[in-house]
Amino acid sequence: MKAGLNQYVKYALVLLLSIALILFTQEIKLVKNPESTPVTWLTIAGLFSLYLFSMMGIGISQMMKKIDISFLRNFPILGWVSITSLVMCLIFDFFVTAIQAVDFLSITTPILTFAGISVVDRLADLRKSSWKIGLVAVFVFIGTYVVSALIAQFGLTLAG
Amino acid sequence: MNKVNAVLLLVFALVIITIAELIGIQSITIGSITISLLPLVFAIIITMVLGMKVLRAGPLKRIYSKQNVDFSSKYLIFIMLPLMARYGADVAPQMGEILQVGWVFIFQELGNLGTVLIGLPIALLIGLRREAIGATLGIGREGELAYISEKYTLESDEGRGVLSLYIIGTIFGALFFSIIAPVLLDLGFRPEALAMASGVGSSSMMTGASSTLVARLPEMESTITSYAAASQLLTSFLGTFTMIFLAAPLQQFMYKFLVRSDRT
């Protein structure tokens, strides 16, 4: 039980770090371009909403782990957070207004910073896979993206 | 956790974010195609380059300590959660519009078969065989990894294929999609279609693709992020089923057909 609680404290701290970095990034963006999204009290409220929904999503995902339906058990935590936020935002318009005061691109830079740090030890593993797989990867990624886009384009044109 | 190293990691992150943001959005135009490089691209490139083993000395050695790197990969998913919450808020106001073209969202999920349709023939053409099964079943994320390791084990050729793709996708995925999305925009695709297609099933790849579209068309930000997020959510519901019931059988069929015709 104690270990479980400790884990939640850790999640809470990491999330706090995450929203603090978003705020920092949005401030730096303003230094570079004063025209970008301003930091207001609404932004702070938005950041706390993001924090709240993330924690709720973590809670729901942990609860689902106890349910004996593999689909729900394996559903990614990222998905639960999006769904929680979607439901809350559909119920209360305020959350939408507040969260949109947080600059979208400012959320992405800190994430990719940590993503970069997290993969450095795998760079060495790259040498183990052949150039052929690398080439295939390019076509695999283009494949899924372009075929989806073609279907979507066709469908949207039909829908008018 | 070593406190000094942890503080250094935090300071390092702030410095990298500052540098990346001050570089800002850079555009490279080649003919009629414009490639936009976002701060997020600079952030990942700088952190990867500085993390190369040869450069790890002095403070960099402490920043890229095993603990710090492990912390980043273990908690990356949690650092991403506020972004996922943001996507929920983007979808909410557009819910009516999204439901109206809901069937398009469902149909474009079939685009996930593009990995087999385009990837498999190329893989066989350049001489791969069983590895191609693992490398082209999907975009090589956790779902494919689990399926392949259950069916063939990760030590098999198929397993090595999916693992390689997993590593390549982790390292270059977001980067790759952030470059390819605006290229397709310049080729004449509708931004709504590209946004929808961005929900490929990996959050970082989706973010890479949708962010550059947002940077190119800021006035369409809410449509782009909401379409991408809705499609991503749908992929996390349907992706497993598409893989097991459509991609895997299609792949087996094409594999047998192409390898046989190769021999004659």
Coordinates of C-alpha atoms in Angstrom, one line a residue:
Chain A
M1 CA 0.0 0.0 0.0
K2 CA 2.8 2.3 1.0
A3 CA 4.7 1.7 -2.2
G4 CA 1.4 2.4 -4.2
L5 CA 1.0 5.8 -2.5
N6 CA 4.7 6.6 -3.1
Q7 CA 4.1 5.9 -6.8
Y8 CA 1.3 8.4 -7.0
V9 CA 3.4 11.0 -5.3
K10 CA 6.0 10.4 -8.0
Y11 CA 3.5 10.7 -10.8
A12 CA 2.2 13.9 -9.2
L13 CA 5.7 15.4 -9.1
V14 CA 6.5 14.4 -12.7
L15 CA 3.3 16.0 -13.9
L16 CA 4.1 19.1 -11.9
L17 CA 7.5 19.2 -13.6
S18 CA 5.7 18.7 -17.0
I19 CA 3.3 21.6 -16.6
A20 CA 6.0 23.9 -15.1
L21 CA 8.1 23.2 -18.2
I22 CA 5.2 24.1 -20.4
L23 CA 4.8 27.4 -18.6
F24 CA 8.5 28.0 -19.0
T25 CA 8.4 27.2 -22.7
Q26 CA 5.4 29.5 -23.3
E27 CA 7.3 32.4 -21.5
I28 CA 10.4 31.8 -23.7
K29 CA 8.2 31.8 -26.8
L30 CA 6.9 35.2 -25.7
V31 CA 10.5 36.5 -25.5
K32 CA 11.2 35.3 -29.0
N33 CA 7.9 36.5 -30.4
P34 CA 5.8 38.9 -28.2
E35 CA 2.8 38.1 -30.5
S36 CA 2.5 34.5 -29.4
T37 CA -0.1 33.2 -26.8
P38 CA 0.2 35.4 -23.7
V39 CA 0.6 34.0 -20.2
T40 CA -2.5 35.0 -18.2
W41 CA -4.3 33.6 -15.1
L42 CA -6.4 31.6 -17.6
T43 CA -3.2 29.9 -18.7
I44 CA -2.4 28.9 -15.1
A45 CA -6.0 27.6 -14.7
G46 CA -5.6 25.7 -18.0
L47 CA -2.3 24.1 -16.8
F48 CA -3.9 23.0 -13.6
S49 CA -6.8 21.5 -15.5
L50 CA -4.3 19.6 -17.6
Y51 CA -2.7 18.4 -14.4
L52 CA -6.0 17.4 -12.8
F53 CA -7.2 15.4 -15.9
S54 CA -3.8 13.7 -16.1
M55 CA -4.1 12.6 -12.5
M56 CA -7.7 11.5 -13.0
G57 CA -6.6 9.5 -16.1
I58 CA -3.8 7.8 -14.1
G59 CA -6.4 6.9 -11.4
I60 CA -8.9 5.5 -13.9
S61 CA -6.2 3.5 -15.7
Q62 CA -5.1 2.0 -12.3
M63 CA -8.7 1.1 -11.5
M64 CA -9.1 -0.6 -14.9
K65 CA -6.1 -2.8 -14.2
K66 CA -8.2 -4.6 -11.7
I67 CA -10.9 -5.4 -14.2
D68 CA -10.8 -8.7 -15.9
I69 CA -11.4 -7.4 -19.4
S70 CA -8.1 -7.4 -21.3
F71 CA -9.2 -4.7 -23.7
L72 CA -9.9 -2.2 -20.8
R73 CA -6.8 -3.4 -18.9
N74 CA -4.5 -2.8 -21.8
F75 CA -6.0 0.4 -23.0
P76 CA -3.2 2.9 -22.8
I77 CA -3.0 5.5 -20.0
L78 CA -2.6 8.2 -22.7
G79 CA -6.0 7.2 -24.0
W80 CA -7.7 7.4 -20.6
V81 CA -6.3 10.9 -20.0
S82 CA -7.7 12.1 -23.4
I83 CA -11.1 10.6 -22.7
T84 CA -11.2 12.0 -19.2
S85 CA -10.4 15.5 -20.5
L86 CA -12.8 15.1 -23.4
V87 CA -15.7 14.2 -21.1
M88 CA -14.9 17.0 -18.6
C89 CA -14.6 19.5 -21.4
L90 CA -17.9 18.5 -22.9
I91 CA -19.5 19.0 -19.5
F92 CA -17.8 22.3 -18.5
D93 CA -17.0 24.8 -21.2
F94 CA -14.7 26.6 -18.8
F95 CA -12.1 23.9 -19.1
V96 CA -12.0 24.4 -22.9
T97 CA -11.4 28.1 -22.6
A98 CA -8.7 27.7 -19.9
I99 CA -6.8 24.9 -21.7
Q100 CA -6.8 26.8 -25.0
A101 CA -5.0 29.6 -23.2
V102 CA -2.1 27.2 -23.0
D103 CA 0.0 27.4 -26.2
F104 CA -0.2 24.1 -28.1
L105 CA 3.4 24.1 -29.4
S106 CA 4.7 25.0 -26.0
I107 CA 3.5 21.7 -24.7
T108 CA 5.5 19.8 -27.3
T109 CA 9.0 21.2 -26.9
P110 CA 9.6 19.9 -23.3
I111 CA 8.2 16.5 -24.2
L112 CA 10.6 16.1 -27.2
T113 CA 13.5 17.3 -25.0
F114 CA 12.9 14.4 -22.6
A115 CA 12.2 12.0 -25.6
G116 CA 15.6 12.9 -27.0
I117 CA 17.3 12.2 -23.6
S118 CA 15.4 8.9 -23.2
V119 CA 16.6 7.4 -26.5
V120 CA 20.4 8.2 -26.4
D121 CA 21.3 4.8 -25.0
R122 CA 19.4 3.1 -27.9
L123 CA 21.4 5.0 -30.5
A124 CA 24.0 2.2 -30.3
D125 CA 21.4 -0.4 -31.0
L126 CA 20.7 1.2 -34.3
R127 CA 24.0 -0.2 -35.7
K128 CA 22.7 -3.7 -35.1
S129 CA 19.8 -3.3 -37.5
S130 CA 20.6 -3.2 -41.2
W131 CA 20.1 -0.3 -43.5
K132 CA 17.5 -2.4 -45.2
I133 CA 15.1 -2.2 -42.2
G134 CA 15.8 1.6 -42.1
L135 CA 14.7 1.9 -45.7
V136 CA 11.6 -0.3 -45.0
A137 CA 10.8 1.9 -42.0
V138 CA 10.6 4.9 -44.3
F139 CA 8.1 3.2 -46.5
V140 CA 6.1 1.7 -43.6
F141 CA 5.6 5.2 -42.1
I142 CA 4.8 6.8 -45.4
G143 CA 2.5 3.9 -46.2
T144 CA 0.3 4.2 -43.2
Y145 CA 0.2 8.0 -43.4
V146 CA -0.4 8.3 -47.2
V147 CA -3.0 5.6 -47.4
S148 CA -4.9 7.0 -44.5
A149 CA -4.7 10.5 -46.0
L150 CA -5.9 9.3 -49.4
I151 CA -8.9 7.5 -47.8
A152 CA -9.7 10.6 -45.6
Q153 CA -9.3 12.9 -48.6
F154 CA -11.7 10.8 -50.7
G155 CA -14.2 10.5 -47.8
L156 CA -14.1 14.2 -47.0
T157 CA -14.6 15.1 -50.6
L158 CA -17.7 12.8 -50.8
A159 CA -19.0 14.3 -47.5
G160 CA -18.6 17.8 -49.1
Chain B
M1 CA 18.4 9.2 -7.4
N2 CA 21.6 11.3 -7.3
K3 CA 20.3 14.8 -6.4
V4 CA 23.1 16.7 -8.2
N5 CA 22.5 14.8 -11.4
A6 CA 18.8 15.3 -11.2
V7 CA 19.2 19.1 -10.7
L8 CA 21.6 19.1 -13.7
L9 CA 19.1 17.3 -15.8
L10 CA 16.4 19.9 -15.0
V11 CA 18.8 22.8 -15.7
F12 CA 19.8 21.1 -18.9
A13 CA 16.2 20.7 -20.0
L14 CA 15.6 24.4 -19.4
V15 CA 18.6 25.3 -21.4
I16 CA 17.7 23.0 -24.3
I17 CA 14.1 24.3 -24.3
T18 CA 15.4 27.9 -24.4
I19 CA 17.8 27.3 -27.2
A20 CA 15.2 25.4 -29.2
E21 CA 12.6 28.1 -28.7
L22 CA 15.0 30.9 -29.6
I23 CA 15.9 29.1 -32.8
G24 CA 12.2 29.1 -33.4
I25 CA 10.5 27.8 -36.5
Q26 CA 12.8 27.5 -39.5
S27 CA 11.5 26.9 -43.0
I28 CA 13.5 25.3 -45.8
T29 CA 11.9 25.7 -49.3
I30 CA 12.9 23.2 -52.0
G31 CA 11.0 24.0 -55.2
S32 CA 7.3 24.1 -54.3
I33 CA 7.8 22.1 -51.1
T34 CA 8.4 23.8 -47.7
I35 CA 9.8 21.8 -44.8
S36 CA 9.2 23.5 -41.5
L37 CA 11.5 22.6 -38.6
L38 CA 9.8 23.3 -35.3
P39 CA 11.5 24.0 -31.9
L40 CA 10.5 20.4 -30.9
V41 CA 12.7 19.1 -33.8
F42 CA 15.7 21.1 -32.5
A43 CA 15.0 19.9 -29.0
I44 CA 15.2 16.3 -29.9
I45 CA 18.1 16.7 -32.3
I46 CA 20.2 18.6 -29.8
T47 CA 19.5 16.2 -26.9
M48 CA 20.3 13.2 -29.1
V49 CA 23.5 14.7 -30.5
L50 CA 24.8 15.8 -27.1
G51 CA 24.0 12.3 -25.8
M52 CA 26.3 10.5 -28.1
K53 CA 28.7 8.4 -26.2
V54 CA 31.8 10.1 -27.5
L55 CA 30.6 13.5 -26.2
R56 CA 29.7 12.3 -22.8
A57 CA 32.4 14.0 -20.6
G58 CA 32.3 16.5 -17.8
P59 CA 28.8 17.8 -17.0
L60 CA 27.3 16.0 -20.0
K61 CA 28.4 12.7 -18.4
R62 CA 26.4 13.6 -15.3
I63 CA 23.4 14.8 -17.3
Y64 CA 23.3 11.7 -19.3
S65 CA 23.9 9.4 -16.3
K66 CA 22.2 6.1 -16.4
Q67 CA 19.7 7.2 -13.8
N68 CA 18.7 10.3 -15.7
V69 CA 18.3 8.5 -19.0
D70 CA 16.3 5.8 -17.2
F71 CA 14.2 8.4 -15.5
S72 CA 13.4 10.1 -18.9
S73 CA 12.4 6.9 -20.6
K74 CA 10.4 5.6 -17.6
Y75 CA 8.5 8.8 -17.1
L76 CA 8.3 10.2 -20.6
I77 CA 4.8 8.8 -20.9
F78 CA 3.8 10.8 -17.8
I79 CA 5.5 14.0 -19.1
M80 CA 3.2 13.5 -22.1
L81 CA 0.0 13.2 -20.2
P82 CA -0.8 17.0 -20.2
L83 CA -0.5 16.9 -24.0
M84 CA -3.0 14.1 -24.1
A85 CA -5.3 16.1 -21.8
R86 CA -4.9 19.1 -24.2
Y87 CA -6.1 16.9 -27.1
G88 CA -9.3 16.1 -25.2
A89 CA -10.0 19.8 -24.8
D90 CA -9.3 20.3 -28.6
V91 CA -11.8 17.5 -29.5
A92 CA -14.6 18.7 -27.3
P93 CA -15.7 21.8 -29.1
Q94 CA -15.4 20.1 -32.5
M95 CA -17.4 17.0 -31.4
G96 CA -20.4 17.7 -33.5
E97 CA -18.4 18.3 -36.6
I98 CA -16.3 15.2 -36.0
L99 CA -19.4 13.0 -35.5
Q100 CA -20.8 14.3 -38.8
V101 CA -17.8 12.9 -40.7
G102 CA -17.4 10.0 -38.2
W103 CA -17.6 7.4 -41.0
V104 CA -14.6 9.0 -42.7
F105 CA -12.6 8.7 -39.5
I106 CA -13.5 5.0 -39.3
F107 CA -12.7 4.3 -42.9
Q108 CA -9.3 6.0 -42.8
E109 CA -8.3 3.6 -40.0
L110 CA -8.0 1.1 -42.9
G111 CA -5.0 3.3 -44.0
N112 CA -3.1 1.5 -41.3
L113 CA -2.9 -1.4 -43.8
G114 CA -0.6 0.9 -45.8
T115 CA 2.3 -0.5 -43.8
V116 CA 1.7 -3.9 -45.4
L117 CA 0.5 -2.7 -48.8
I118 CA 3.5 -0.5 -49.4
G119 CA 6.1 -1.7 -46.9
L120 CA 6.0 -5.4 -47.5
P121 CA 6.7 -5.4 -51.3
I122 CA 9.6 -2.9 -50.8
A123 CA 11.0 -5.1 -48.0
L124 CA 10.8 -8.3 -50.1
L125 CA 12.2 -6.4 -53.1
I126 CA 15.4 -5.4 -51.2
G127 CA 15.9 -9.0 -50.0
L128 CA 14.3 -9.1 -46.6
R129 CA 12.2 -12.2 -45.8
R130 CA 10.9 -13.2 -42.3
E131 CA 12.2 -9.9 -40.8
A132 CA 9.7 -8.2 -43.2
I133 CA 6.8 -9.8 -41.3
G134 CA 7.8 -8.0 -38.1
A135 CA 8.9 -4.8 -39.8
T136 CA 5.8 -4.2 -41.9
L137 CA 2.8 -5.4 -39.8
G138 CA 2.3 -2.0 -38.4
I139 CA 4.3 1.1 -37.4
G140 CA 6.2 -1.1 -34.8
R141 CA 4.8 0.2 -31.6
E142 CA 3.8 -1.7 -28.4
G143 CA 0.8 -3.4 -30.1
E144 CA 2.9 -5.0 -32.9
L145 CA 5.7 -5.8 -30.5
A146 CA 3.3 -7.7 -28.2
Y147 CA 1.7 -9.5 -31.1
I148 CA 4.9 -10.5 -32.8
S149 CA 6.6 -11.6 -29.6
E150 CA 3.6 -13.7 -28.7
K151 CA 3.4 -15.4 -32.1
Y152 CA 7.1 -15.7 -33.1
T153 CA 9.1 -14.6 -30.0
L154 CA 11.5 -11.6 -30.1
E155 CA 14.5 -13.8 -30.8
S156 CA 13.1 -14.9 -34.2
D157 CA 13.7 -13.1 -37.5
E158 CA 10.2 -11.6 -37.2
G159 CA 11.0 -10.4 -33.7
R160 CA 14.2 -8.7 -34.9
G161 CA 12.2 -7.0 -37.6
V162 CA 9.7 -5.5 -35.3
L163 CA 12.3 -4.6 -32.7
S164 CA 14.4 -2.7 -35.2
L165 CA 11.3 -0.9 -36.4
Y166 CA 10.4 -0.1 -32.8
I167 CA 13.8 1.4 -32.2
I168 CA 13.9 3.4 -35.4
G169 CA 10.4 4.7 -34.7
T170 CA 11.2 5.7 -31.2
I171 CA 14.3 7.6 -32.3
F172 CA 13.2 9.1 -35.6
G173 CA 9.3 8.8 -35.6
A174 CA 8.3 12.3 -34.5
L175 CA 11.1 13.8 -36.6
F176 CA 10.1 11.9 -39.7
F177 CA 6.4 12.7 -39.4
S178 CA 7.0 16.4 -38.7
I179 CA 8.9 16.6 -42.0
I180 CA 6.6 14.4 -44.2
A181 CA 3.3 16.0 -43.2
P182 CA 3.9 19.5 -44.7
V183 CA 5.4 17.9 -47.8
L184 CA 2.1 16.1 -48.4
L185 CA 0.3 19.4 -47.8
D186 CA 2.4 21.0 -50.6
L187 CA 1.5 18.0 -52.8
G188 CA -2.2 19.1 -52.5
F189 CA -3.7 17.1 -49.7
R190 CA -6.4 18.7 -47.6
P191 CA -5.2 19.7 -44.2
E192 CA -8.2 17.9 -42.6
A193 CA -7.3 14.7 -44.3
L194 CA -3.7 15.0 -43.2
A195 CA -4.8 15.8 -39.7
M196 CA -7.0 12.7 -39.6
A197 CA -4.2 10.6 -41.0
S198 CA -1.8 11.8 -38.2
G199 CA -3.5 9.5 -35.7
V200 CA -1.2 6.7 -36.7
G201 CA -1.2 5.1 -33.3
S202 CA 2.0 6.6 -31.8
S203 CA 1.5 9.8 -29.8
S204 CA 4.9 11.2 -30.6
M205 CA 4.5 10.6 -34.3
M206 CA 1.0 12.1 -34.2
T207 CA 2.4 15.1 -32.4
G208 CA 5.2 15.5 -34.9
A209 CA 2.7 15.4 -37.8
S210 CA 0.0 17.6 -36.3
S211 CA 2.4 20.2 -34.9
T212 CA 4.0 21.0 -38.2
L213 CA 0.6 21.3 -39.8
V214 CA -0.4 23.7 -37.0
A215 CA 2.7 25.7 -37.6
R216 CA 2.0 26.0 -41.3
L217 CA -1.7 26.8 -40.9
P218 CA -2.1 28.5 -37.5
E219 CA -5.7 29.6 -38.4
M220 CA -6.7 25.9 -38.6
E221 CA -5.1 24.9 -35.3
S222 CA -8.3 23.8 -33.6
T223 CA -9.4 21.7 -36.6
I224 CA -6.0 20.1 -37.0
T225 CA -5.4 19.1 -33.4
S226 CA -9.0 17.9 -32.9
Y227 CA -9.0 15.7 -36.0
A228 CA -5.6 14.3 -35.2
A229 CA -6.5 13.6 -31.6
A230 CA -9.9 12.0 -32.5
S231 CA -8.3 9.8 -35.0
Q232 CA -5.5 8.9 -32.6
L233 CA -8.1 7.9 -30.0
L234 CA -10.0 5.8 -32.6
T235 CA -6.7 4.1 -33.5
S236 CA -6.1 3.2 -29.9
F237 CA -9.6 1.6 -29.8
L238 CA -9.5 -0.1 -33.2
G239 CA -5.8 -0.5 -33.9
T240 CA -5.5 -3.9 -32.3
F241 CA -8.4 -5.2 -34.2
T242 CA -7.2 -3.8 -37.5
M243 CA -3.9 -5.5 -36.9
I244 CA -5.1 -8.9 -35.9
F245 CA -8.1 -9.3 -38.2
L246 CA -6.9 -7.3 -41.3
A247 CA -3.2 -6.5 -41.4
A248 CA -1.9 -9.9 -40.3
P249 CA -4.1 -12.0 -42.7
L250 CA -3.4 -9.6 -45.6
Q251 CA 0.3 -9.8 -44.8
Q252 CA 0.4 -13.6 -44.8
F253 CA -1.5 -13.6 -48.1
M254 CA 0.8 -11.1 -49.8
Y255 CA 3.9 -12.7 -48.4
K256 CA 3.0 -16.1 -49.8
F257 CA 2.0 -14.6 -53.1
L258 CA 5.0 -12.4 -53.6
V259 CA 7.6 -14.9 -52.3
R260 CA 6.2 -17.7 -54.5
S261 CA 6.1 -15.5 -57.7
D262 CA 9.7 -14.5 -56.8
R263 CA 10.9 -18.1 -57.1
T264 CA 9.4 -18.8 -60.5

